[in-house]
Short mmCIF file of C-alpha atoms in Angstrom, two decimals:
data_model
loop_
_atom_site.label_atom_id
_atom_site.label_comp_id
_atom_site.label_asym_id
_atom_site.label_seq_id
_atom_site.Cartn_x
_atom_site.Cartn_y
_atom_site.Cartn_z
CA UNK Z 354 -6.00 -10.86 -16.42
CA UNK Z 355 -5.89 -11.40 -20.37
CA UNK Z 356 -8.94 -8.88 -20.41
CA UNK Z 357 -9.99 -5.62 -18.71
CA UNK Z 358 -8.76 -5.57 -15.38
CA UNK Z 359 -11.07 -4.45 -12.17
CA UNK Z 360 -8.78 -2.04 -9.48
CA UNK Z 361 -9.50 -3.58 -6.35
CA UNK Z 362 -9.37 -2.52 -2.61
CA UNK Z 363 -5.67 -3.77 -1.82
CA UNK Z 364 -5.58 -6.53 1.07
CA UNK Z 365 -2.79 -5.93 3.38
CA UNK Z 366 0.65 -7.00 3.34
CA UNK Z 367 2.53 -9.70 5.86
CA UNK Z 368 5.99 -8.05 7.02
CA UNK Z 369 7.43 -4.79 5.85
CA UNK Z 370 11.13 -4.05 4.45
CA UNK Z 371 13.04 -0.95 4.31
CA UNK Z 372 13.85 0.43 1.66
CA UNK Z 373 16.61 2.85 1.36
CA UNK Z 374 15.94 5.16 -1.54
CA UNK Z 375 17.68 2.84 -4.09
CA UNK Z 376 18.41 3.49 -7.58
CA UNK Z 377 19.12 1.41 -10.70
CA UNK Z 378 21.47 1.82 -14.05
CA UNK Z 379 18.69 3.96 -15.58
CA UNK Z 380 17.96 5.84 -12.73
CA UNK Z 381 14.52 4.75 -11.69
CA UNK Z 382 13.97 5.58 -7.94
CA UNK Z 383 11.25 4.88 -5.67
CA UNK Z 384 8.76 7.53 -4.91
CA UNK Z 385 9.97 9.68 -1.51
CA UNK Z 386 6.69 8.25 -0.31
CA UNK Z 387 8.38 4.34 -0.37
CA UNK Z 388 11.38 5.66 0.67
CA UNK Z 389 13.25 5.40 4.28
CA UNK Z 390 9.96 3.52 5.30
CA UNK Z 391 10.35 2.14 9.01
CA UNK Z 392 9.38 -1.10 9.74
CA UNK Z 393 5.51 -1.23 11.83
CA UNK Z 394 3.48 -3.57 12.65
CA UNK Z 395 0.74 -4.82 10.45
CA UNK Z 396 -2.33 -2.92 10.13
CA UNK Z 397 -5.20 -4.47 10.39
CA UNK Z 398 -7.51 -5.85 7.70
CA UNK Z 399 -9.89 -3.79 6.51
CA UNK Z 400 -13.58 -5.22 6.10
CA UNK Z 401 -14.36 -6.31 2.41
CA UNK Z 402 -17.73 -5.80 1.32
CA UNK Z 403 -20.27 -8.43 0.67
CA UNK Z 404 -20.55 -9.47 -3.03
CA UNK Z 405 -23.20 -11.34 -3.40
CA UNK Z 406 -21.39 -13.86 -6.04
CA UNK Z 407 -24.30 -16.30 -5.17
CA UNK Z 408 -26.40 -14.62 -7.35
CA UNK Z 409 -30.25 -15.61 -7.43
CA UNK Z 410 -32.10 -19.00 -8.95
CA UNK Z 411 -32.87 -18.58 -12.79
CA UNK Z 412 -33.62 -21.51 -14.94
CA UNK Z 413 -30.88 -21.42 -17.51
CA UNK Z 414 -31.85 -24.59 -18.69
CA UNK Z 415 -35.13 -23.28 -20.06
CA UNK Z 416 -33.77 -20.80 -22.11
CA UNK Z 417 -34.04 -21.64 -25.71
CA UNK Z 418 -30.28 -20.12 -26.39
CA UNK Z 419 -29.01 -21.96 -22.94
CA UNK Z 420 -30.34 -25.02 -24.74
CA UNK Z 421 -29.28 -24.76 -28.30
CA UNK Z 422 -25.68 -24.24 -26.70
CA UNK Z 423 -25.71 -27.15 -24.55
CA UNK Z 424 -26.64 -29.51 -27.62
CA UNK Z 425 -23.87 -27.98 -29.71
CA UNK Z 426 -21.02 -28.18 -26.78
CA UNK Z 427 -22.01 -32.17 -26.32
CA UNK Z 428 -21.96 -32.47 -30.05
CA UNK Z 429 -18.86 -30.82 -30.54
CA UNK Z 430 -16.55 -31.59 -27.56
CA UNK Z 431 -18.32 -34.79 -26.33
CA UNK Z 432 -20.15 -34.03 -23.35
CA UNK Z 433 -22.86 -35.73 -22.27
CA UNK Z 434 -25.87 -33.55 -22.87
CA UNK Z 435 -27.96 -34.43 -19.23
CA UNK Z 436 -25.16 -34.15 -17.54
CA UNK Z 437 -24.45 -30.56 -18.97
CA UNK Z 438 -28.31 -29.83 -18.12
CA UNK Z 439 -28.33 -30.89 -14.63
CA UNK Z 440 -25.05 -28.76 -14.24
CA UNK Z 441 -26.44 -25.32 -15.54
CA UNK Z 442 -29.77 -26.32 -13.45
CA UNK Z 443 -27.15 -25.34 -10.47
CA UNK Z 444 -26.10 -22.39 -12.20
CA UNK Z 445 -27.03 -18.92 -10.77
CA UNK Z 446 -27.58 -15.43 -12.31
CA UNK Z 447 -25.61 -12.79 -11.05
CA UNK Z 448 -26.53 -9.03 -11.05
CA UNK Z 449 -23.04 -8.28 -9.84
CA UNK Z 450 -21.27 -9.35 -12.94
CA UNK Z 451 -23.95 -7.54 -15.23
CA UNK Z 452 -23.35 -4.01 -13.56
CA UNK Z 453 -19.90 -4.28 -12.83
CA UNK Z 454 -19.11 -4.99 -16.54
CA UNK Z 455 -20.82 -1.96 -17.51
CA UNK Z 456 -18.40 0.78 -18.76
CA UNK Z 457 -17.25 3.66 -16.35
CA UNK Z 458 -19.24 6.91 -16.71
CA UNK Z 459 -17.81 9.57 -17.99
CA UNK Z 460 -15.82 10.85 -15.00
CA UNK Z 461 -12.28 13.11 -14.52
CA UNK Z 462 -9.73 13.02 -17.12
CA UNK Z 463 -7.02 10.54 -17.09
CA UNK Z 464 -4.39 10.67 -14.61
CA UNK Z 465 -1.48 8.43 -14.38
CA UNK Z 466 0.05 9.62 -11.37
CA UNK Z 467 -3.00 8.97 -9.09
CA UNK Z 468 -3.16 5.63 -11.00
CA UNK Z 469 0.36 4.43 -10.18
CA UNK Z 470 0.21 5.78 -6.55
CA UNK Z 471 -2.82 2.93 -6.33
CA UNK Z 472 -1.31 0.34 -7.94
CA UNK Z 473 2.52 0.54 -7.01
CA UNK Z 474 2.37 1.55 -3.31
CA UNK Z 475 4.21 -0.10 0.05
CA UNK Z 476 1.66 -3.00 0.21
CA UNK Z 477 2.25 -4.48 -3.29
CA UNK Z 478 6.22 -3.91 -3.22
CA UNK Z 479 6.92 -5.40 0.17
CA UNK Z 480 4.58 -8.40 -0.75
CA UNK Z 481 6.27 -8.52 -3.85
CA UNK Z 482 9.78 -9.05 -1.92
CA UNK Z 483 8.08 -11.52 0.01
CA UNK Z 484 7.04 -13.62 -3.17
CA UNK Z 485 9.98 -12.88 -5.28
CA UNK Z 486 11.91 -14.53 -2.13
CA UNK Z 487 9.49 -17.03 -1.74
CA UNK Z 488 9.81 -18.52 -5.64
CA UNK Z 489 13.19 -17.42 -6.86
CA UNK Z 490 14.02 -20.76 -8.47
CA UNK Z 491 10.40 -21.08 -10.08
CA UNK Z 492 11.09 -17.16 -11.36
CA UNK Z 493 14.69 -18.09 -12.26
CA UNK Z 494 13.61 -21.01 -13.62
CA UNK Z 495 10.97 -19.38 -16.02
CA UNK Z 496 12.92 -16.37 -17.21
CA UNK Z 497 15.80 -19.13 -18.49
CA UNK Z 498 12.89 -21.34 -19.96
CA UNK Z 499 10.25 -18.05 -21.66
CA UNK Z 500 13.09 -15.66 -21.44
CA UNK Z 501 10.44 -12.55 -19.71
CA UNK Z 502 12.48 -11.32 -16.50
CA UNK Z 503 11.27 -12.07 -13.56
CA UNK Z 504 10.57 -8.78 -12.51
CA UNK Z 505 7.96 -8.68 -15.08
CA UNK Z 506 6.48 -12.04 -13.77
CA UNK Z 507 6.06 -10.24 -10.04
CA UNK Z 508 4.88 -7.47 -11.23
CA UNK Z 509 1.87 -8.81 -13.48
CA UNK Z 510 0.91 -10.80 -10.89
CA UNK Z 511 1.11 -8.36 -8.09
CA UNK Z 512 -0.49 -5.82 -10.32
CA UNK Z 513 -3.33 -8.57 -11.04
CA UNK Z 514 -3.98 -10.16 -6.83
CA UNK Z 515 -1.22 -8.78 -4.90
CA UNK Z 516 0.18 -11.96 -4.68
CA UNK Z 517 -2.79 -14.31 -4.62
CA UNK Z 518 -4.19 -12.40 -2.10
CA UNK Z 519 -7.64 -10.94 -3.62
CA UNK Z 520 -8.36 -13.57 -6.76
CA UNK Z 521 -12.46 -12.90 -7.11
CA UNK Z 522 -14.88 -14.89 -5.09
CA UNK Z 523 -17.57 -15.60 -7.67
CA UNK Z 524 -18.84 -19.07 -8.81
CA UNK Z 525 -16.74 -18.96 -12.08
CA UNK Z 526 -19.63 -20.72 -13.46
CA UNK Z 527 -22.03 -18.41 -12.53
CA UNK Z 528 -19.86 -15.12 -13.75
CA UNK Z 529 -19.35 -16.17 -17.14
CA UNK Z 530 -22.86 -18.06 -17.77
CA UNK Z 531 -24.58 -14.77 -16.61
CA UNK Z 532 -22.76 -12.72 -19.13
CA UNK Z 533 -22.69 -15.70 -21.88
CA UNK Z 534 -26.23 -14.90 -22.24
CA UNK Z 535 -27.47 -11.90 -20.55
CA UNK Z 536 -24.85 -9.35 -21.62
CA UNK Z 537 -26.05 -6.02 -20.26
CA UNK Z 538 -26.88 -4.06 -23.69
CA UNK Z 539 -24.03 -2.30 -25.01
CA UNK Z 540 -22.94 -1.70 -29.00
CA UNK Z 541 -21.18 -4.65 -29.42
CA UNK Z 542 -23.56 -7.02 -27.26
CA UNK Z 543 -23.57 -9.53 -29.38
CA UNK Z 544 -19.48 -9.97 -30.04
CA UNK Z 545 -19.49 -9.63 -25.53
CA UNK Z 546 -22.08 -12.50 -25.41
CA UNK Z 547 -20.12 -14.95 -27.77
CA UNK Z 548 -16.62 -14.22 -25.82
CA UNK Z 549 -18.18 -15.32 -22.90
CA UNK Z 550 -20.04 -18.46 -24.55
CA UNK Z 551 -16.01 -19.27 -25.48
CA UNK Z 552 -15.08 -19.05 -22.30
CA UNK Z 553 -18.27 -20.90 -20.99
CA UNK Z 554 -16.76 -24.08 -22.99
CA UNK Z 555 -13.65 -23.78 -22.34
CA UNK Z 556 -14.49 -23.34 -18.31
CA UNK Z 557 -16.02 -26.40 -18.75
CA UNK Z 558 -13.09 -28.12 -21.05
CA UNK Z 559 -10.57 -27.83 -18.46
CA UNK Z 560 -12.41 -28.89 -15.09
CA UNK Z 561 -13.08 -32.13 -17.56
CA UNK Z 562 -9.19 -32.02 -18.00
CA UNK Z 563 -8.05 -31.64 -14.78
CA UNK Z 564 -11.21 -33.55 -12.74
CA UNK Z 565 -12.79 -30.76 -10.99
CA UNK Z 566 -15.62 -29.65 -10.20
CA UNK Z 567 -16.54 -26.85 -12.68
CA UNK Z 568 -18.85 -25.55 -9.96
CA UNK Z 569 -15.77 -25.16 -7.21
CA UNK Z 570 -14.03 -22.63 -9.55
CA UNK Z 571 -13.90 -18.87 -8.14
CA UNK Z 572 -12.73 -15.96 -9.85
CA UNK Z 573 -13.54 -12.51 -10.94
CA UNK Z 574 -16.85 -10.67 -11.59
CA UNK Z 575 -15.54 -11.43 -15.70
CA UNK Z 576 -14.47 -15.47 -14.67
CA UNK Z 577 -10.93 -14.40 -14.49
CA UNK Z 578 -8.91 -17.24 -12.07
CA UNK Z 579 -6.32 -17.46 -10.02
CA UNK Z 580 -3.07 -15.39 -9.49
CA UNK Z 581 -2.30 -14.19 -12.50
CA UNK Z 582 -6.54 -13.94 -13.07
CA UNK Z 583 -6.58 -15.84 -16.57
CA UNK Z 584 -9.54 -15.96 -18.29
CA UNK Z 585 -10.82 -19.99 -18.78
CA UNK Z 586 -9.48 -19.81 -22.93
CA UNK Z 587 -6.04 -18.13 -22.05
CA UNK Z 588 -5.59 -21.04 -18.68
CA UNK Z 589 -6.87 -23.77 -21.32
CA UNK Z 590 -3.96 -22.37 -24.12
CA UNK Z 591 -1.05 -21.04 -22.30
CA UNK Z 592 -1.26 -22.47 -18.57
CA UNK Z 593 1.74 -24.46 -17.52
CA UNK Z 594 1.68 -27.56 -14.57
CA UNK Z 595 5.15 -25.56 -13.71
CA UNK Z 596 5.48 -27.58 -10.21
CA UNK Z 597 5.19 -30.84 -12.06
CA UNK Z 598 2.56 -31.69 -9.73
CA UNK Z 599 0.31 -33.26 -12.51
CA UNK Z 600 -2.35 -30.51 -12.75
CA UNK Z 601 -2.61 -26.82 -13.42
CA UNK Z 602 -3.55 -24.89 -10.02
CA UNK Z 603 -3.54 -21.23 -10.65
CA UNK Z 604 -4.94 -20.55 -7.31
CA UNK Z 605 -2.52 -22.31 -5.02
CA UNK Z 606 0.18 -23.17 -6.71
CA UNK Z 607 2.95 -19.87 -7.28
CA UNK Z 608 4.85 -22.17 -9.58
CA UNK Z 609 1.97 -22.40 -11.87
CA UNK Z 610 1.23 -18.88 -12.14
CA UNK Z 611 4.91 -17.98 -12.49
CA UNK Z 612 5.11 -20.31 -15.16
CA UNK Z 613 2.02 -19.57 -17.26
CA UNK Z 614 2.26 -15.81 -17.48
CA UNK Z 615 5.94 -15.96 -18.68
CA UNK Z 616 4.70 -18.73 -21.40
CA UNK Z 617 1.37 -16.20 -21.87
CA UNK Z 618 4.17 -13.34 -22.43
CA UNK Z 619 5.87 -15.69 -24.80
CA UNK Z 620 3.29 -16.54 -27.10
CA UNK Z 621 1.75 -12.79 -26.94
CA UNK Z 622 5.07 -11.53 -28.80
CA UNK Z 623 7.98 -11.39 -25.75
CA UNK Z 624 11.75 -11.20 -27.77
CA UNK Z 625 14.18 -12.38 -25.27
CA UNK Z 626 16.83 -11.03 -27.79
CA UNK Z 627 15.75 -7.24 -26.81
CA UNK Z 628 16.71 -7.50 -23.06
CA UNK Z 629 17.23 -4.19 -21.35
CA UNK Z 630 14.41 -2.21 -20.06
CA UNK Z 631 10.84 -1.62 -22.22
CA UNK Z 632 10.45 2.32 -22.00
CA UNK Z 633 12.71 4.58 -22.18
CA UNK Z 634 11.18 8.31 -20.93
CA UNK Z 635 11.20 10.41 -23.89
CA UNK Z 636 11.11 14.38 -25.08
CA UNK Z 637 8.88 16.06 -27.23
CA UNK Z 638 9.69 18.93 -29.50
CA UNK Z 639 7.40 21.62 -29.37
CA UNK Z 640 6.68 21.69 -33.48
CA UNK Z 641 4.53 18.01 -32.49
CA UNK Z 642 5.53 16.31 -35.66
CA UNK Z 643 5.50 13.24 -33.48
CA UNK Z 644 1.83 13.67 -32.80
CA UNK Z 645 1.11 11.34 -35.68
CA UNK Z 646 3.00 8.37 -34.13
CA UNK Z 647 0.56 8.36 -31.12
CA UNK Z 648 -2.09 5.67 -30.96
CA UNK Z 649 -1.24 3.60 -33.46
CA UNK Z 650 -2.24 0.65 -31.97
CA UNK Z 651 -0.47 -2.04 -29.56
CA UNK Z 652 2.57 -2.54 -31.49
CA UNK Z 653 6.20 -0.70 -31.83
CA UNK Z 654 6.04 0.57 -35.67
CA UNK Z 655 8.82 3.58 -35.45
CA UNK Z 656 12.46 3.21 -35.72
CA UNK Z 657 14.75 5.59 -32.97
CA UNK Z 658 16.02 7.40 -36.36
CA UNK Z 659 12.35 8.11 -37.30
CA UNK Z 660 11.26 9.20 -33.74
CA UNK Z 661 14.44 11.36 -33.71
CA UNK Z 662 13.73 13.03 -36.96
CA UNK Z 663 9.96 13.38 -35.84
CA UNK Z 664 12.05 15.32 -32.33
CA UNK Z 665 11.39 12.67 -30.23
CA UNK Z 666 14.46 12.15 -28.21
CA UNK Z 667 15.84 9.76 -24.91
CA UNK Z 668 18.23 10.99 -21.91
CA UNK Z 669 19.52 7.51 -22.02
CA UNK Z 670 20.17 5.98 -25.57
CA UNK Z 671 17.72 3.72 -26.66
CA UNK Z 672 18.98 0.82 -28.68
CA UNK Z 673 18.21 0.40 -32.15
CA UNK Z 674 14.64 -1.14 -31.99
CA UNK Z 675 11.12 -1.13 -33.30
CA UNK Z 676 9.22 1.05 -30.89
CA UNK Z 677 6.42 3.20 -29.96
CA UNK Z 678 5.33 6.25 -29.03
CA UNK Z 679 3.53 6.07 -25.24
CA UNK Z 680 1.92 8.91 -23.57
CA UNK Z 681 1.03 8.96 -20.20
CA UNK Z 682 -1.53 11.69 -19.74
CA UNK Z 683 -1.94 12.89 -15.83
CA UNK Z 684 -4.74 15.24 -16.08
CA UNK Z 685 -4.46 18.74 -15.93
CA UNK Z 686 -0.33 18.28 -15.51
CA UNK Z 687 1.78 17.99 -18.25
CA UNK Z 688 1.61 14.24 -20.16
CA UNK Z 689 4.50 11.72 -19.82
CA UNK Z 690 5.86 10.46 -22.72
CA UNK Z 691 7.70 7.30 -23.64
CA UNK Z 692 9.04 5.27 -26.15
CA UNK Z 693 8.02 1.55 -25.62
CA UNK Z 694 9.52 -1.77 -27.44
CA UNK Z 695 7.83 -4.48 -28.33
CA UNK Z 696 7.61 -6.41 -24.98
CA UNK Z 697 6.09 -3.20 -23.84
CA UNK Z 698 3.30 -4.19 -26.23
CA UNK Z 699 3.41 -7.79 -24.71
CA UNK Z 700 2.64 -6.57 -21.94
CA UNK Z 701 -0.55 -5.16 -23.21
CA UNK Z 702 -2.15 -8.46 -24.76
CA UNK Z 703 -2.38 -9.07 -21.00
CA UNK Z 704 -4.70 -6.04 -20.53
CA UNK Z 705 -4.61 -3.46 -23.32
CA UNK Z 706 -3.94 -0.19 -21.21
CA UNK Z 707 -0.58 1.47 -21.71
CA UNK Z 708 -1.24 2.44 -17.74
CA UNK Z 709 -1.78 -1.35 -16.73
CA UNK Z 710 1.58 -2.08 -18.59
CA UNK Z 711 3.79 0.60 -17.28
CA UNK Z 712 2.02 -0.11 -13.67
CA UNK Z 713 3.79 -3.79 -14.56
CA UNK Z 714 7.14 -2.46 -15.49
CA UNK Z 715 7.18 0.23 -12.33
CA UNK Z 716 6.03 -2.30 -9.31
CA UNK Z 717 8.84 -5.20 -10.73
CA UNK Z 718 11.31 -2.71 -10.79
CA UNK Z 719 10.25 -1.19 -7.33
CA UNK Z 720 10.28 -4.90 -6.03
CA UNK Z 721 13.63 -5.68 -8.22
CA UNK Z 722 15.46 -2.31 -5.94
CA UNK Z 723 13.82 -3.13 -2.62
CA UNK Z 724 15.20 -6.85 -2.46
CA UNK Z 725 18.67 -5.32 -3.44
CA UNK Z 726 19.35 -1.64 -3.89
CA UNK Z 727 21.64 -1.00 -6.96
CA UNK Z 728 24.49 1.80 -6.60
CA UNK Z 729 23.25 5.47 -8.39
CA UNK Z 730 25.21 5.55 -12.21
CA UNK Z 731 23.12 7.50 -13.69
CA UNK Z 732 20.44 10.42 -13.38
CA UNK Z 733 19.01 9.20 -17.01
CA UNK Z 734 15.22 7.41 -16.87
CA UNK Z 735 14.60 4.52 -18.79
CA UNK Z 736 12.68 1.45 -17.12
#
């Protein structure tokens, strides 16, 4: 989801695959834990618990902000202004969305490892086989067209709903008009409240586009919809009808969300020209003149000669790009460290969390080796 991204309970899978400890080129395996898994029979679903995404009756429509909105949005984009009243008369607060926006107490330190055991585990990868199967053409057809491999594509969107299979169950409506004007308070309040006003319009902008009801959308606790969980601004800008059926269905249609994340990728800054993998895993010298290089924002600044000077060095020899330097911390054990292109950095206009991107890169390339295991060339990591 083009914003922060909420780790769910994982639904489970349909049938299993084996997978044979495969490698790649750059010697990525599976962890032992995927490995020589035997095929069993599905377990059963878990109970999800209630959300209540119905939220309770609150008069939106008397609320002088609610109102000065409304007149503006019929003003501006030509809606008709009793029509928009009588529609946020159905609207609903919802205490959900207010506390699960809230930001995470302060809690254990960061730990990749326990992250990417959640995130890239037996569930997501066979499903992933299963939809990579399922929409080859669409994914072959998108990677020739945007030019983002379609590993990438499955893994975004199995990192994002496994597959369509947990896409948010809130009234879209009700999400984003909840937090549109009763952000919980928080230091930048005000700059939250007007996001979500954006999104509020352009909700409404593209159930006027594609004739539907704006109340019939469902999403996340944030608005997010469908597969790939776009927020309402990012479906109205980069969304694709990719089935040619005439509309844009990011809920049912796998064509649609295959399409629109590759042309999200695309405009967020993905060079087909780079090709190869993203990261590469990198060595640190002990004297830390590389420590400067870390965190310089969501973009690869540092040429390899500079990283090299600096005593940051690859097993496998990364090409001669822009990138930057990635760490991985995983609490109290020692912190990965990688050097990351600038489709690494796409990847994290999608959600900006070097662990959401490299979860991305490691469950399409755990997908890409369990549909068909590559011969072992190399002991080298890059990804």
């Amino acid at each position: 989801m083009p914003m922060k991204t909420l780790i769910t309970a994982l639904l489970l899978s349909a049938a299993t695959v084996s997978h044979a400890a495969p490698v790649d080129p750059y010697g990525y395996k599976l962890p032992p834990s995927m490995q020589k898994k035997k095929k069993a029979a599905a377990p059963k679903k878990k109970a999800v618990p209630a959300i209540d995404y119905v939220g309770e009756f609150v008069n939106f429509g008397d609320w002088k902000e609610v109102r000065a909105f409304l007149d503006d949005l019929a003003a501006r984009d030509g809606f008709d202004r009793a029509e928009l009243g009588a529609l946020i008369n159905q609207v609903r607060y919802v205490d959900a969305a207010v506390q699960l926006v809230k930001p995470a107490p302060p809690g254990k330190p960061k730990n990749w490892q326990a992250y990417s055991k959640l995130m890239i585990d037996p569930v997501r990868i066979d499903a992933g086989v299963k939809f990579w199967n399922d929409n080859a053409d669409a994914l072959a057809r998108a990677e020739s067209l945007y030019g983002v491999p379609a590993e990438v594509l499955v893994g975004i969107i199995g990192i994002e709903t496994v597959y369509g299979r947990n896409t948010g169950r809130f009234r879209v409506l009700d999400a984003i008009t909840t937090l549109a004007f009763s952000y919980p308070e928080a230091p930048q309040r005000r700059e939250r409240m007007e996001f979500f006003r954006g999104e509020l319009e352009a909700t409404l902008l593209f159930a006027r586009q594609d004739g539907v009801d704006p109340l019939s959308l469902k999403g996340s606790f944030a608005g997010a919809i469908g597969m790939p969980q776009f927020m309402p601004s990012s479906l109205m800008k980069y969304a694709v009808d990719f089935d040619g059926s005439g509309k844009i269905d990011l809920q049912n249609s796998s064509s649609d969300a295959i399409g629109s994340v590759a042309a999200f990728l695309a405009g967020h800054g993905w060079q087909r020209a780079q090709g190869g993998p993203v990261v590469y895993a990198a060595t640190v010298s002990p004297n830390r003149a590389w420590e400067g290089m870390l965190n310089q924002g969501l973009a690869a600044k540092y040429r390899s000669a500079e990283l090299s000077t600096a005593g940051v060095t690859t097993a496998v020899p990364a090409p001669d790009q822009l990138y930057g330097l990635v760490d991985l911390q995983n609490g109290a054990e020692p912190t990965e460290y990688w050097l990351a292109n600038t489709n690494f950095f796409a990847i994290t206009q999608y959600n900006r969390s070097y662990f959401y991107a490299m979860s991305v890169v490691e469950l399409g390339r755990a997908v890409r080796l369990a549909r068909a295991p590559a011969p072992a060339s190399s002991n080298a990591s890059g990804m």
